[in-house]
Amino acid sequence: MVTISDVAREAGVSTSTVSYVMSGKRAISADTRDRVQAAIARLGYRPHAGARSLASRSTRVIGLQAPLRTGVDVPVIMQVVAGVVQRARVHGYDILLLSSDEAEGLARASRGSMVDALLIMDVESEDARLATIAELDQPSVLIGLPAGRRSIPCIDFDFEAAGWLAVDRLVGLGHTRLALLGAPEAVMERHTSYADRLIRGFLEACEARGVEGSTHPIPDSAEALAEVDAILTADPGITGILVHNDGALPFIADRIRAHAPGGAAPDCLALTSREGALRAHGLTDTIAVPAEALGESAAEMICAILAGGARPSVQLLPPELAVGEPSRVRIDS
């Protein structure tokens, strides 16, 4: 493999001179530049990504850290990724997907000059990556909203406002005992930002509206059936339910109906990125999580920063309630 030292020997110059010729950081005489370029051509030298970035001052690549950890909803993550990729392409950027969940993965991409900027997903309320991100040379945007952040721009869906909106809808239907069936236990234990904020909004809204509310982690699989059974059996007074767990939604909807034979099932409102697929399960009230639009907005934000625009602080996409008819599922005896 040809190295920069081989080029320097071939051209009769120092390695730093070769580096300056490629980067353009210092003025080099035309004769010396020609010798170095001729040596590069003869030897077929191909600089690594870092050297290429020095030459162009840009890699035209954005790093996207999308860790696939336990409990993560992969289809939703992929919707966000698709939005990032599509919008970045419009601005002439490629995406380097980083699958690690550690700060070291971000540092390697930054210090190796592989990327011009970084987007970071699956942000926790107290995220251990923040200190490293703040020290990197490249700009970063968080797709998520950690607690107490100040210097790193953030973008996300307004999960806290969604919790309020859902409670308002359920209280408006006459319910006084509400439950949030949320993300899997692993997500809750990590204090993933969106889960913490949804719970906070939901419980604050319940208190403000004078109703009882409880929150429950739910497996994103058929195991949700037993969990829903246990919750509704232990507290049969629950009549209004907010579900935010796409993987468990079909199981939850079916189980809720099973607990109301011959009568009205609890009203079930879904906070979901797949609202179109839920009609067959009798779920007509939804708050859409615009996952792909979130990815597009994140790409727009980081590209604007790279173009020299102002560094924003926080941008939250507002929730919207879609109400179907009828709002209540009834089970025939």
Short mmCIF file of C-alpha atoms in Angstrom, two decimals:
data_model
loop_
_atom_site.label_atom_id
_atom_site.label_comp_id
_atom_site.label_asym_id
_atom_site.label_seq_id
_atom_site.Cartn_x
_atom_site.Cartn_y
_atom_site.Cartn_z
CA MET A 1 0.00 0.00 0.00
CA VAL A 2 1.44 3.36 -1.05
CA THR A 3 1.85 5.85 1.81
CA ILE A 4 2.38 9.57 2.00
CA SER A 5 6.02 8.85 2.94
CA ASP A 6 6.47 6.95 -0.36
CA VAL A 7 5.16 9.99 -2.25
CA ALA A 8 7.53 12.29 -0.34
CA ARG A 9 10.56 10.14 -1.22
CA GLU A 10 9.49 9.90 -4.87
CA ALA A 11 9.10 13.67 -5.13
CA GLY A 12 12.18 14.46 -3.04
CA VAL A 13 10.26 16.50 -0.48
CA SER A 14 9.13 16.15 3.11
CA THR A 15 5.87 14.44 4.11
CA SER A 16 4.59 17.78 5.44
CA THR A 17 5.08 19.32 1.98
CA VAL A 18 3.02 16.52 0.43
CA SER A 19 0.34 17.17 3.04
CA TYR A 20 0.37 20.91 2.28
CA VAL A 21 0.04 20.25 -1.44
CA MET A 22 -3.04 18.08 -0.82
CA SER A 23 -4.63 20.35 1.76
CA GLY A 24 -3.81 23.73 0.25
CA LYS A 25 -3.14 25.07 3.76
CA ARG A 26 0.19 26.66 2.73
CA ALA A 27 1.56 28.22 -0.42
CA ILE A 28 3.82 25.79 -2.29
CA SER A 29 5.89 26.71 -5.34
CA ALA A 30 4.50 25.59 -8.67
CA ASP A 31 7.56 23.42 -9.37
CA THR A 32 7.28 21.58 -6.04
CA ARG A 33 3.54 21.16 -6.37
CA ASP A 34 3.97 19.70 -9.86
CA ARG A 35 6.59 17.21 -8.60
CA VAL A 36 4.37 16.07 -5.77
CA GLN A 37 1.32 15.70 -8.00
CA ALA A 38 3.37 13.76 -10.56
CA ALA A 39 4.64 11.44 -7.81
CA ILE A 40 1.08 10.88 -6.60
CA ALA A 41 0.03 9.97 -10.13
CA ARG A 42 2.99 7.62 -10.76
CA LEU A 43 2.55 5.75 -7.48
CA GLY A 44 -1.24 5.67 -7.62
CA TYR A 45 -1.46 7.13 -4.14
CA ARG A 46 -4.97 7.27 -2.67
CA PRO A 47 -5.17 9.30 0.55
CA HIS A 48 -7.42 8.04 3.33
CA ALA A 49 -10.66 9.79 4.22
CA GLY A 50 -8.94 12.22 6.58
CA ALA A 51 -6.49 13.40 3.95
CA ARG A 52 -9.21 13.77 1.34
CA SER A 53 -11.22 15.89 3.74
CA LEU A 54 -8.22 18.15 4.27
CA ALA A 55 -7.90 18.64 0.54
CA SER A 56 -11.53 19.61 0.04
CA ARG A 57 -12.15 20.96 3.55
CA SER A 58 -15.31 18.87 3.48
CA THR A 59 -16.21 15.20 3.29
CA ARG A 60 -19.82 15.91 2.23
CA VAL A 61 -20.74 13.19 4.74
CA ILE A 62 -22.91 13.49 7.85
CA GLY A 63 -22.56 10.88 10.58
CA LEU A 64 -25.83 9.52 11.97
CA GLN A 65 -25.60 7.58 15.21
CA ALA A 66 -28.67 5.33 15.38
CA PRO A 67 -27.98 2.68 18.02
CA LEU A 68 -30.26 -0.36 17.89
CA ARG A 69 -30.44 -1.06 21.60
CA THR A 70 -32.80 -3.31 23.53
CA GLY A 71 -36.36 -2.03 23.35
CA VAL A 72 -35.73 0.32 20.43
CA ASP A 73 -38.52 0.34 17.84
CA VAL A 74 -36.47 -0.47 14.74
CA PRO A 75 -39.17 0.39 12.14
CA VAL A 76 -39.58 3.85 13.69
CA ILE A 77 -35.81 4.35 13.76
CA MET A 78 -35.66 3.42 10.09
CA GLN A 79 -38.35 5.96 9.26
CA VAL A 80 -36.25 8.67 10.88
CA VAL A 81 -33.15 7.44 9.06
CA ALA A 82 -35.02 7.50 5.74
CA GLY A 83 -36.03 11.10 6.34
CA VAL A 84 -32.45 12.08 7.15
CA VAL A 85 -31.04 10.33 4.07
CA GLN A 86 -33.59 11.78 1.65
CA ARG A 87 -33.20 15.36 2.85
CA ALA A 88 -29.40 15.19 3.17
CA ARG A 89 -29.21 13.99 -0.43
CA VAL A 90 -31.02 17.16 -1.55
CA HIS A 91 -28.21 19.18 0.02
CA GLY A 92 -25.48 17.02 -1.53
CA TYR A 93 -24.56 15.05 1.59
CA ASP A 94 -24.19 11.31 2.11
CA ILE A 95 -24.95 9.61 5.43
CA LEU A 96 -22.51 7.45 7.41
CA LEU A 97 -24.55 5.25 9.75
CA LEU A 98 -22.92 4.70 13.15
CA SER A 99 -24.49 1.78 14.98
CA SER A 100 -22.60 2.06 18.27
CA ASP A 101 -24.27 3.64 21.28
CA GLU A 102 -21.13 5.05 22.86
CA ALA A 103 -19.40 8.42 22.72
CA GLU A 104 -16.23 6.75 21.43
CA GLY A 105 -17.94 5.94 18.14
CA LEU A 106 -18.73 9.63 17.64
CA ALA A 107 -15.18 10.60 18.58
CA ARG A 108 -13.68 8.16 16.06
CA ALA A 109 -15.80 9.55 13.24
CA SER A 110 -14.90 13.11 14.22
CA ARG A 111 -11.19 12.71 14.86
CA GLY A 112 -10.78 10.52 11.80
CA SER A 113 -12.15 13.39 9.69
CA MET A 114 -14.76 11.03 8.26
CA VAL A 115 -17.72 13.40 8.64
CA ASP A 116 -18.55 17.09 8.47
CA ALA A 117 -21.21 16.89 11.19
CA LEU A 118 -23.08 14.48 13.44
CA LEU A 119 -26.71 13.62 14.14
CA ILE A 120 -27.34 11.64 17.33
CA MET A 121 -30.45 9.52 17.98
CA ASP A 122 -31.90 7.63 20.97
CA VAL A 123 -30.98 10.43 23.33
CA GLU A 124 -31.34 9.82 27.06
CA SER A 125 -32.45 12.39 29.62
CA GLU A 126 -28.99 12.25 31.21
CA ASP A 127 -26.95 11.22 28.19
CA ALA A 128 -23.33 10.19 28.79
CA ARG A 129 -22.40 11.23 25.23
CA LEU A 130 -23.05 14.94 25.74
CA ALA A 131 -19.66 15.83 27.22
CA THR A 132 -17.83 14.23 24.29
CA ILE A 133 -20.14 15.80 21.70
CA ALA A 134 -19.52 19.27 23.14
CA GLU A 135 -15.76 18.84 22.65
CA LEU A 136 -15.84 17.69 19.01
CA ASP A 137 -14.79 20.02 16.19
CA GLN A 138 -17.75 19.16 13.99
CA PRO A 139 -21.22 20.55 14.70
CA SER A 140 -23.81 18.18 16.11
CA VAL A 141 -27.59 18.00 16.40
CA LEU A 142 -29.44 15.77 18.84
CA ILE A 143 -32.61 14.03 17.67
CA GLY A 144 -34.00 14.04 21.18
CA LEU A 145 -34.14 16.43 24.12
CA PRO A 146 -31.93 15.66 27.12
CA ALA A 147 -32.43 17.36 30.45
CA GLY A 148 -30.49 20.54 31.02
CA ARG A 149 -28.85 20.75 27.60
CA ARG A 150 -27.75 24.23 26.54
CA SER A 151 -25.02 24.25 23.89
CA ILE A 152 -26.04 21.43 21.52
CA PRO A 153 -28.96 22.03 19.12
CA CYS A 154 -31.87 19.61 19.57
CA ILE A 155 -34.84 18.57 17.49
CA ASP A 156 -37.62 16.17 18.36
CA PHE A 157 -41.34 15.54 18.44
CA ASP A 158 -43.00 17.29 21.40
CA PHE A 159 -43.80 14.18 23.43
CA GLU A 160 -44.63 16.18 26.55
CA ALA A 161 -47.27 18.18 24.68
CA ALA A 162 -48.58 14.91 23.21
CA GLY A 163 -49.17 13.61 26.73
CA TRP A 164 -51.23 16.70 27.53
CA LEU A 165 -53.16 16.44 24.27
CA ALA A 166 -54.05 12.79 24.89
CA VAL A 167 -55.26 13.48 28.42
CA ASP A 168 -57.39 16.38 27.22
CA ARG A 169 -59.03 14.11 24.64
CA LEU A 170 -59.72 11.29 27.11
CA VAL A 171 -61.00 13.64 29.80
CA GLY A 172 -63.21 15.26 27.18
CA LEU A 173 -64.77 11.83 26.58
CA GLY A 174 -65.66 11.68 30.27
CA HIS A 175 -62.90 9.50 31.68
CA THR A 176 -61.52 10.03 35.17
CA ARG A 177 -59.16 7.04 35.44
CA LEU A 178 -56.45 6.95 32.77
CA ALA A 179 -53.47 4.74 32.01
CA LEU A 180 -50.42 5.19 29.79
CA LEU A 181 -49.18 1.92 28.31
CA GLY A 182 -45.73 2.92 27.15
CA ALA A 183 -42.32 1.83 25.98
CA PRO A 184 -40.65 -1.43 27.06
CA GLU A 185 -38.96 -1.67 30.45
CA ALA A 186 -35.45 -1.34 28.97
CA VAL A 187 -36.32 2.02 27.43
CA MET A 188 -37.77 3.26 30.71
CA GLU A 189 -34.73 2.09 32.68
CA ARG A 190 -32.39 3.98 30.35
CA HIS A 191 -34.55 7.08 30.83
CA THR A 192 -34.73 7.58 27.10
CA SER A 193 -35.72 11.19 26.62
CA TYR A 194 -38.97 10.70 24.71
CA ALA A 195 -40.32 8.20 27.25
CA ASP A 196 -39.53 10.44 30.23
CA ARG A 197 -41.10 13.47 28.56
CA LEU A 198 -44.28 11.62 27.55
CA ILE A 199 -44.74 10.34 31.10
CA ARG A 200 -44.12 13.80 32.51
CA GLY A 201 -46.67 15.42 30.20
CA PHE A 202 -49.24 12.68 30.80
CA LEU A 203 -49.00 12.79 34.61
CA GLU A 204 -48.87 16.59 34.80
CA ALA A 205 -51.96 16.80 32.60
CA CYS A 206 -53.80 14.24 34.75
CA GLU A 207 -53.03 16.26 37.86
CA ALA A 208 -54.05 19.52 36.22
CA ARG A 209 -57.34 18.02 34.98
CA GLY A 210 -58.13 16.42 38.33
CA VAL A 211 -58.12 12.80 37.13
CA GLU A 212 -56.15 9.73 38.18
CA GLY A 213 -53.35 8.52 35.93
CA SER A 214 -50.90 5.63 35.99
CA THR A 215 -48.01 4.65 33.69
CA HIS A 216 -46.91 1.14 32.73
CA PRO A 217 -44.01 -0.19 30.62
CA ILE A 218 -45.24 -2.74 28.09
CA PRO A 219 -43.27 -5.35 26.09
CA ASP A 220 -43.30 -4.69 22.34
CA SER A 221 -44.48 -8.23 21.55
CA ALA A 222 -47.23 -10.74 22.29
CA GLU A 223 -46.04 -10.67 25.90
CA ALA A 224 -48.04 -7.44 26.12
CA LEU A 225 -51.21 -9.57 26.36
CA ALA A 226 -50.39 -10.76 29.87
CA GLU A 227 -49.32 -7.28 30.95
CA VAL A 228 -52.58 -5.70 29.80
CA ASP A 229 -54.55 -8.49 31.50
CA ALA A 230 -52.73 -7.81 34.77
CA ILE A 231 -53.18 -4.03 34.58
CA LEU A 232 -56.90 -4.07 33.75
CA THR A 233 -57.63 -6.86 36.22
CA ALA A 234 -55.84 -5.03 39.03
CA ASP A 235 -57.55 -1.74 38.19
CA PRO A 236 -60.86 -2.31 36.37
CA GLY A 237 -61.72 1.36 36.84
CA ILE A 238 -59.37 2.32 34.01
CA THR A 239 -61.56 3.51 31.13
CA GLY A 240 -59.21 5.77 29.16
CA ILE A 241 -55.93 4.47 27.76
CA LEU A 242 -53.03 6.10 25.91
CA VAL A 243 -50.78 3.61 24.11
CA HIS A 244 -47.31 4.50 22.91
CA ASN A 245 -45.76 1.22 21.84
CA ASP A 246 -46.17 0.41 18.16
CA GLY A 247 -44.96 -3.16 18.49
CA ALA A 248 -47.54 -3.95 21.17
CA LEU A 249 -50.45 -1.92 19.78
CA PRO A 250 -52.34 -4.73 18.00
CA PHE A 251 -52.06 -6.99 21.05
CA ILE A 252 -53.13 -4.21 23.40
CA ALA A 253 -56.14 -3.24 21.30
CA ASP A 254 -57.37 -6.82 21.08
CA ARG A 255 -56.88 -7.42 24.82
CA ILE A 256 -58.71 -4.25 25.81
CA ARG A 257 -61.75 -5.39 23.87
CA ALA A 258 -61.57 -8.80 25.51
CA HIS A 259 -62.02 -7.12 28.91
CA ALA A 260 -65.36 -5.62 27.89
CA PRO A 261 -67.57 -8.46 26.56
CA GLY A 262 -71.01 -7.23 25.65
CA GLY A 263 -70.27 -3.60 26.47
CA ALA A 264 -68.07 -0.63 25.78
CA ALA A 265 -64.34 -1.19 25.76
CA PRO A 266 -62.15 1.50 27.29
CA ASP A 267 -61.36 4.37 24.95
CA CYS A 268 -57.91 3.75 23.55
CA LEU A 269 -55.90 6.57 22.00
CA ALA A 270 -52.68 5.68 20.17
CA LEU A 271 -49.53 7.78 19.94
CA THR A 272 -47.97 6.11 16.92
CA SER A 273 -45.98 6.45 13.71
CA ARG A 274 -48.20 3.84 11.99
CA GLU A 275 -51.68 5.24 12.44
CA GLY A 276 -52.93 3.97 9.08
CA ALA A 277 -52.49 0.34 10.10
CA LEU A 278 -54.59 0.59 13.25
CA ARG A 279 -58.10 0.96 11.86
CA ALA A 280 -58.59 -2.81 11.71
CA HIS A 281 -58.00 -2.93 15.47
CA GLY A 282 -60.69 -0.37 16.22
CA LEU A 283 -58.27 2.43 17.10
CA THR A 284 -59.60 5.60 15.56
CA ASP A 285 -58.14 8.34 17.77
CA THR A 286 -54.44 8.85 17.07
CA ILE A 287 -51.63 11.31 17.60
CA ALA A 288 -49.16 10.72 14.79
CA VAL A 289 -45.43 10.67 15.54
CA PRO A 290 -44.03 12.08 12.26
CA ALA A 291 -40.87 9.96 12.27
CA GLU A 292 -39.82 10.56 8.67
CA ALA A 293 -40.58 14.29 8.88
CA LEU A 294 -38.50 14.40 12.06
CA GLY A 295 -35.54 12.94 10.17
CA GLU A 296 -36.02 15.44 7.35
CA SER A 297 -36.12 18.33 9.82
CA ALA A 298 -32.97 17.10 11.57
CA ALA A 299 -31.13 16.95 8.24
CA GLU A 300 -32.33 20.45 7.35
CA MET A 301 -31.09 21.76 10.69
CA ILE A 302 -27.59 20.28 10.43
CA CYS A 303 -27.25 21.28 6.76
CA ALA A 304 -28.24 24.85 7.64
CA ILE A 305 -25.57 24.91 10.33
CA LEU A 306 -22.98 23.57 7.87
CA ALA A 307 -23.98 26.30 5.41
CA GLY A 308 -23.11 28.91 8.00
CA GLY A 309 -26.56 29.49 9.43
CA ALA A 310 -27.31 30.31 13.05
CA ARG A 311 -27.11 27.46 15.55
CA PRO A 312 -30.65 26.92 16.82
CA SER A 313 -31.40 25.81 20.35
CA VAL A 314 -34.47 23.55 20.37
CA GLN A 315 -37.06 22.74 17.73
CA LEU A 316 -40.02 20.55 18.67
CA LEU A 317 -42.54 19.28 16.13
CA PRO A 318 -46.05 19.85 17.56
CA PRO A 319 -48.52 16.99 18.07
CA GLU A 320 -51.84 16.85 16.25
CA LEU A 321 -54.86 14.77 17.26
CA ALA A 322 -56.75 12.85 14.58
CA VAL A 323 -60.22 11.87 15.77
CA GLY A 324 -62.11 9.09 14.03
CA GLU A 325 -65.69 7.90 14.26
CA PRO A 326 -66.81 6.23 16.32
CA SER A 327 -64.40 7.14 19.12
CA ARG A 328 -65.46 4.19 21.27
CA VAL A 329 -65.12 0.50 20.35
CA ARG A 330 -68.14 -1.60 21.28
CA ILE A 331 -68.20 -5.38 21.56
CA ASP A 332 -71.33 -7.27 20.60
CA SER A 333 -72.48 -9.92 23.05
#
